[in-house]
Amino acid sequence: MPELPEVEVVRRTLAPGLVGERVAAVEVRAPALREPLDAGALRRDLEGRLVEGLRRRGKYLLVDLEGGRTLALHLGMTGQLTLTAAGPERPPEPHEHVVFRLASGRSLRFRDPRRFGLAFTAATAALEADPHFAHLGVEPLGSGFRGRHLAAAASRRRGPVKPFLMDATVVVGVGNIYASEALFAAAIHPRRSVARISAARWERLAGAVRDTLRRAIEEGGTSLSDFVDGEGRAGAYQVSLAVYDREGRPCPRCGAPIRRFVQAGRSTYHCPRCQR
DNA sequence: CGTAGACCCTGCGCGC
DNA sequence: TGCGCGCAGGGTCTAC
């Protein structure tokens, strides 16, 4: 579910209610997500501390805390981060694995049924060296992301362009939905070899990735089944999807039926007429 | 070295 | 209605 746009939407909707707040208590209710939760470290690094800022790196949400530590959260496939409303606290729902109680009386809830998510802390100043981040590639919405960057990364690689685009060591944040969507926008076939893409097409693809992600953020993200923002609201970009989850439906550009096939174990959607 | 496949986990929709 | 199967937006590890 959560690719870069969804994580960015969560960041933007959480920031007003979270930044400047103080963490009163941390309750760990499930022992393990993708990695075991270190309840002691979470309490030590968060309790009594002010939240100084909210950032994003790829699909990670970064909560900077007073005292030089940062809480890193990853939503995996089904993760949700929501702030409870002011007033009496509701009891935790199923799959709410971590509850961050705030001094205001509200709380930040981390819910993740499939438990592919992550929650851990690290020194703010040394985040880039953390094994979770050290290998990550460029931010697609940053100034360093151009066709040139993709072409350079591709020169050391083989194989089809769609899994390449989803490789976080190349560029971060592009998951299964937006890889299909960006390739459609750039009119590039997902099976095309990275060795057979011209400089002009790499430039077009980089632009398509940027535009697709930006538009999805503006629309509040894609809610196919369970994505919600920091206030519990669904996104709207699912109605703007051109190809993803639209097998058999007409291509919005030419009307040909959208096709689905499996690539590196994931569903890929494309228009066989528009994408070459 | 790079790529393909299995695997982690729960829930849902579908066909029978 | 109930059951089994396939599939799902993430990433990592192993085997080639």
PDB file of N, CA, C and O in Angstrom, chain A residues 3-41:
ATOM      1  N   GLU A   3       3.404   3.618  -0.732  1.00  0.00           N
ATOM      2  CA  GLU A   3       4.612   3.955  -1.473  1.00  0.00           C
ATOM      3  C   GLU A   3       4.956   5.392  -1.084  1.00  0.00           C
ATOM      4  O   GLU A   3       4.378   5.924  -0.145  1.00  0.00           O
ATOM      5  N   LEU A   4       5.868   6.000  -1.810  1.00  0.00           N
ATOM      6  CA  LEU A   4       6.297   7.348  -1.408  1.00  0.00           C
ATOM      7  C   LEU A   4       5.135   8.326  -1.210  1.00  0.00           C
ATOM      8  O   LEU A   4       5.083   9.024  -0.189  1.00  0.00           O
ATOM      9  N   PRO A   5       4.171   8.410  -2.133  1.00  0.00           N
ATOM     10  CA  PRO A   5       3.101   9.403  -1.951  1.00  0.00           C
ATOM     11  C   PRO A   5       2.296   9.175  -0.678  1.00  0.00           C
ATOM     12  O   PRO A   5       1.961  10.132   0.028  1.00  0.00           O
ATOM     13  N   GLU A   6       2.001   7.924  -0.363  1.00  0.00           N
ATOM     14  CA  GLU A   6       1.214   7.639   0.832  1.00  0.00           C
ATOM     15  C   GLU A   6       1.987   8.019   2.091  1.00  0.00           C
ATOM     16  O   GLU A   6       1.433   8.598   3.026  1.00  0.00           O
ATOM     17  N   VAL A   7       3.286   7.693   2.129  1.00  0.00           N
ATOM     18  CA  VAL A   7       4.086   8.047   3.307  1.00  0.00           C
ATOM     19  C   VAL A   7       4.180   9.567   3.439  1.00  0.00           C
ATOM     20  O   VAL A   7       4.077  10.119   4.544  1.00  0.00           O
ATOM     21  N   GLU A   8       4.327  10.256   2.319  1.00  0.00           N
ATOM     22  CA  GLU A   8       4.402  11.719   2.353  1.00  0.00           C
ATOM     23  C   GLU A   8       3.073  12.327   2.827  1.00  0.00           C
ATOM     24  O   GLU A   8       3.054  13.299   3.592  1.00  0.00           O
ATOM     25  N   VAL A   9       1.965  11.744   2.400  1.00  0.00           N
ATOM     26  CA  VAL A   9       0.646  12.225   2.842  1.00  0.00           C
ATOM     27  C   VAL A   9       0.481  11.998   4.349  1.00  0.00           C
ATOM     28  O   VAL A   9      -0.028  12.868   5.064  1.00  0.00           O
ATOM     29  N   VAL A  10       0.932  10.869   4.828  1.00  0.00           N
ATOM     30  CA  VAL A  10       0.881  10.608   6.275  1.00  0.00           C
ATOM     31  C   VAL A  10       1.735  11.646   7.007  1.00  0.00           C
ATOM     32  O   VAL A  10       1.312  12.221   8.014  1.00  0.00           O
ATOM     33  N   ARG A  11       2.929  11.904   6.478  1.00  0.00           N
ATOM     34  CA  ARG A  11       3.813  12.888   7.110  1.00  0.00           C
ATOM     35  C   ARG A  11       3.123  14.256   7.205  1.00  0.00           C
ATOM     36  O   ARG A  11       3.092  14.878   8.262  1.00  0.00           O
ATOM     37  N   ARG A  12       2.555  14.688   6.094  1.00  0.00           N
ATOM     38  CA  ARG A  12       1.949  16.028   6.073  1.00  0.00           C
ATOM     39  C   ARG A  12       0.728  16.116   6.988  1.00  0.00           C
ATOM     40  O   ARG A  12       0.478  17.163   7.588  1.00  0.00           O
ATOM     41  N   THR A  13      -0.042  15.047   7.077  1.00  0.00           N
ATOM     42  CA  THR A  13      -1.254  15.110   7.897  1.00  0.00           C
ATOM     43  C   THR A  13      -0.955  14.893   9.381  1.00  0.00           C
ATOM     44  O   THR A  13      -1.736  15.320  10.223  1.00  0.00           O
ATOM     45  N   LEU A  14       0.170  14.244   9.679  1.00  0.00           N
ATOM     46  CA  LEU A  14       0.523  14.056  11.088  1.00  0.00           C
ATOM     47  C   LEU A  14       1.229  15.277  11.664  1.00  0.00           C
ATOM     48  O   LEU A  14       1.090  15.569  12.860  1.00  0.00           O
ATOM     49  N   ALA A  15       1.981  15.971  10.835  1.00  0.00           N
ATOM     50  CA  ALA A  15       2.879  17.018  11.341  1.00  0.00           C
ATOM     51  C   ALA A  15       2.176  18.058  12.225  1.00  0.00           C
ATOM     52  O   ALA A  15       2.691  18.367  13.318  1.00  0.00           O
ATOM     53  N   PRO A  16       1.035  18.615  11.829  1.00  0.00           N
ATOM     54  CA  PRO A  16       0.427  19.657  12.652  1.00  0.00           C
ATOM     55  C   PRO A  16       0.102  19.199  14.077  1.00  0.00           C
ATOM     56  O   PRO A  16       0.229  19.981  15.016  1.00  0.00           O
ATOM     57  N   GLY A  17      -0.312  17.950  14.228  1.00  0.00           N
ATOM     58  CA  GLY A  17      -0.702  17.467  15.547  1.00  0.00           C
ATOM     59  C   GLY A  17       0.420  16.838  16.333  1.00  0.00           C
ATOM     60  O   GLY A  17       0.257  16.530  17.520  1.00  0.00           O
ATOM     61  N   LEU A  18       1.563  16.627  15.671  1.00  0.00           N
ATOM     62  CA  LEU A  18       2.632  15.858  16.328  1.00  0.00           C
ATOM     63  C   LEU A  18       3.862  16.702  16.661  1.00  0.00           C
ATOM     64  O   LEU A  18       4.440  16.558  17.751  1.00  0.00           O
ATOM     65  N   VAL A  19       4.247  17.571  15.725  1.00  0.00           N
ATOM     66  CA  VAL A  19       5.457  18.359  15.956  1.00  0.00           C
ATOM     67  C   VAL A  19       5.208  19.370  17.075  1.00  0.00           C
ATOM     68  O   VAL A  19       4.190  20.074  17.073  1.00  0.00           O
ATOM     69  N   GLY A  20       6.104  19.411  18.048  1.00  0.00           N
ATOM     70  CA  GLY A  20       5.924  20.293  19.203  1.00  0.00           C
ATOM     71  C   GLY A  20       5.217  19.600  20.356  1.00  0.00           C
ATOM     72  O   GLY A  20       5.130  20.158  21.445  1.00  0.00           O
ATOM     73  N   GLU A  21       4.734  18.384  20.090  1.00  0.00           N
ATOM     74  CA  GLU A  21       4.097  17.599  21.159  1.00  0.00           C
ATOM     75  C   GLU A  21       5.161  16.856  21.966  1.00  0.00           C
ATOM     76  O   GLU A  21       6.249  16.579  21.460  1.00  0.00           O
ATOM     77  N   ARG A  22       4.803  16.503  23.199  1.00  0.00           N
ATOM     78  CA  ARG A  22       5.697  15.706  24.025  1.00  0.00           C
ATOM     79  C   ARG A  22       5.153  14.287  24.147  1.00  0.00           C
ATOM     80  O   ARG A  22       3.949  14.087  24.290  1.00  0.00           O
ATOM     81  N   VAL A  23       6.054  13.297  24.038  1.00  0.00           N
ATOM     82  CA  VAL A  23       5.640  11.895  24.184  1.00  0.00           C
ATOM     83  C   VAL A  23       5.580  11.570  25.666  1.00  0.00           C
ATOM     84  O   VAL A  23       6.570  11.739  26.389  1.00  0.00           O
ATOM     85  N   ALA A  24       4.428  11.122  26.126  1.00  0.00           N
ATOM     86  CA  ALA A  24       4.277  10.790  27.547  1.00  0.00           C
ATOM     87  C   ALA A  24       4.659   9.345  27.825  1.00  0.00           C
ATOM     88  O   ALA A  24       5.366   9.048  28.790  1.00  0.00           O
ATOM     89  N   ALA A  25       4.198   8.429  26.973  1.00  0.00           N
ATOM     90  CA  ALA A  25       4.470   7.007  27.217  1.00  0.00           C
ATOM     91  C   ALA A  25       4.393   6.228  25.909  1.00  0.00           C
ATOM     92  O   ALA A  25       3.690   6.619  24.981  1.00  0.00           O
ATOM     93  N   VAL A  26       5.149   5.147  25.854  1.00  0.00           N
ATOM     94  CA  VAL A  26       5.120   4.264  24.689  1.00  0.00           C
ATOM     95  C   VAL A  26       4.653   2.881  25.142  1.00  0.00           C
ATOM     96  O   VAL A  26       5.223   2.317  26.074  1.00  0.00           O
ATOM     97  N   GLU A  27       3.636   2.365  24.491  1.00  0.00           N
ATOM     98  CA  GLU A  27       3.136   1.024  24.822  1.00  0.00           C
ATOM     99  C   GLU A  27       3.338   0.109  23.633  1.00  0.00           C
ATOM    100  O   GLU A  27       2.769   0.335  22.564  1.00  0.00           O
ATOM    101  N   VAL A  28       4.141  -0.919  23.825  1.00  0.00           N
ATOM    102  CA  VAL A  28       4.366  -1.911  22.766  1.00  0.00           C
ATOM    103  C   VAL A  28       3.463  -3.099  23.038  1.00  0.00           C
ATOM    104  O   VAL A  28       3.570  -3.743  24.075  1.00  0.00           O
ATOM    105  N   ARG A  29       2.562  -3.369  22.102  1.00  0.00           N
ATOM    106  CA  ARG A  29       1.551  -4.396  22.329  1.00  0.00           C
ATOM    107  C   ARG A  29       1.822  -5.658  21.529  1.00  0.00           C
ATOM    108  O   ARG A  29       1.240  -6.699  21.796  1.00  0.00           O
ATOM    109  N   ALA A  30       2.649  -5.590  20.496  1.00  0.00           N
ATOM    110  CA  ALA A  30       3.024  -6.786  19.735  1.00  0.00           C
ATOM    111  C   ALA A  30       4.539  -6.899  19.777  1.00  0.00           C
ATOM    112  O   ALA A  30       5.240  -5.908  19.613  1.00  0.00           O
ATOM    113  N   PRO A  31       5.060  -8.072  19.990  1.00  0.00           N
ATOM    114  CA  PRO A  31       6.508  -8.237  20.167  1.00  0.00           C
ATOM    115  C   PRO A  31       7.289  -8.063  18.884  1.00  0.00           C
ATOM    116  O   PRO A  31       8.432  -7.628  18.917  1.00  0.00           O
ATOM    117  N   ALA A  32       6.699  -8.386  17.750  1.00  0.00           N
ATOM    118  CA  ALA A  32       7.496  -8.396  16.525  1.00  0.00           C
ATOM    119  C   ALA A  32       6.733  -7.860  15.331  1.00  0.00           C
ATOM    120  O   ALA A  32       5.614  -8.265  15.054  1.00  0.00           O
ATOM    121  N   LEU A  33       7.362  -6.947  14.614  1.00  0.00           N
ATOM    122  CA  LEU A  33       6.925  -6.616  13.266  1.00  0.00           C
ATOM    123  C   LEU A  33       7.891  -7.366  12.358  1.00  0.00           C
ATOM    124  O   LEU A  33       8.209  -8.508  12.627  1.00  0.00           O
ATOM    125  N   ARG A  34       8.355  -6.716  11.276  1.00  0.00           N
ATOM    126  CA  ARG A  34       9.307  -7.416  10.414  1.00  0.00           C
ATOM    127  C   ARG A  34      10.592  -7.709  11.189  1.00  0.00           C
ATOM    128  O   ARG A  34      11.246  -8.722  10.986  1.00  0.00           O
ATOM    129  N   GLU A  35      10.942  -6.801  12.094  1.00  0.00           N
ATOM    130  CA  GLU A  35      12.035  -7.044  13.032  1.00  0.00           C
ATOM    131  C   GLU A  35      11.442  -6.917  14.433  1.00  0.00           C
ATOM    132  O   GLU A  35      10.463  -6.205  14.618  1.00  0.00           O
ATOM    133  N   PRO A  36      12.036  -7.589  15.420  1.00  0.00           N
ATOM    134  CA  PRO A  36      11.502  -7.475  16.778  1.00  0.00           C
ATOM    135  C   PRO A  36      11.544  -6.032  17.254  1.00  0.00           C
ATOM    136  O   PRO A  36      12.500  -5.310  16.996  1.00  0.00           O
ATOM    137  N   LEU A  37      10.493  -5.612  17.951  1.00  0.00           N
ATOM    138  CA  LEU A  37      10.457  -4.264  18.499  1.00  0.00           C
ATOM    139  C   LEU A  37      11.290  -4.230  19.773  1.00  0.00           C
ATOM    140  O   LEU A  37      11.188  -5.120  20.607  1.00  0.00           O
ATOM    141  N   ASP A  38      12.095  -3.189  19.918  1.00  0.00           N
ATOM    142  CA  ASP A  38      12.889  -3.005  21.134  1.00  0.00           C
ATOM    143  C   ASP A  38      12.143  -2.024  22.043  1.00  0.00           C
ATOM    144  O   ASP A  38      12.346  -0.812  21.976  1.00  0.00           O
ATOM    145  N   ALA A  39      11.266  -2.577  22.881  1.00  0.00           N
ATOM    146  CA  ALA A  39      10.400  -1.727  23.710  1.00  0.00           C
ATOM    147  C   ALA A  39      11.223  -0.835  24.636  1.00  0.00           C
ATOM    148  O   ALA A  39      10.897   0.346  24.826  1.00  0.00           O
ATOM    149  N   GLY A  40      12.305  -1.383  25.188  1.00  0.00           N
ATOM    150  CA  GLY A  40      13.142  -0.599  26.104  1.00  0.00           C
ATOM    151  C   GLY A  40      13.745   0.608  25.417  1.00  0.00           C
ATOM    152  O   GLY A  40      13.712   1.720  25.948  1.00  0.00           O
ATOM    153  N   ALA A  41      14.286   0.385  24.224  1.00  0.00           N
ATOM    154  CA  ALA A  41      14.908   1.491  23.486  1.00  0.00           C
ATOM    155  C   ALA A  41      13.864   2.530  23.080  1.00  0.00           C
ATOM    156  O   ALA A  41      14.114   3.740  23.151  1.00  0.00           O
TER     157      ALA A  41
END
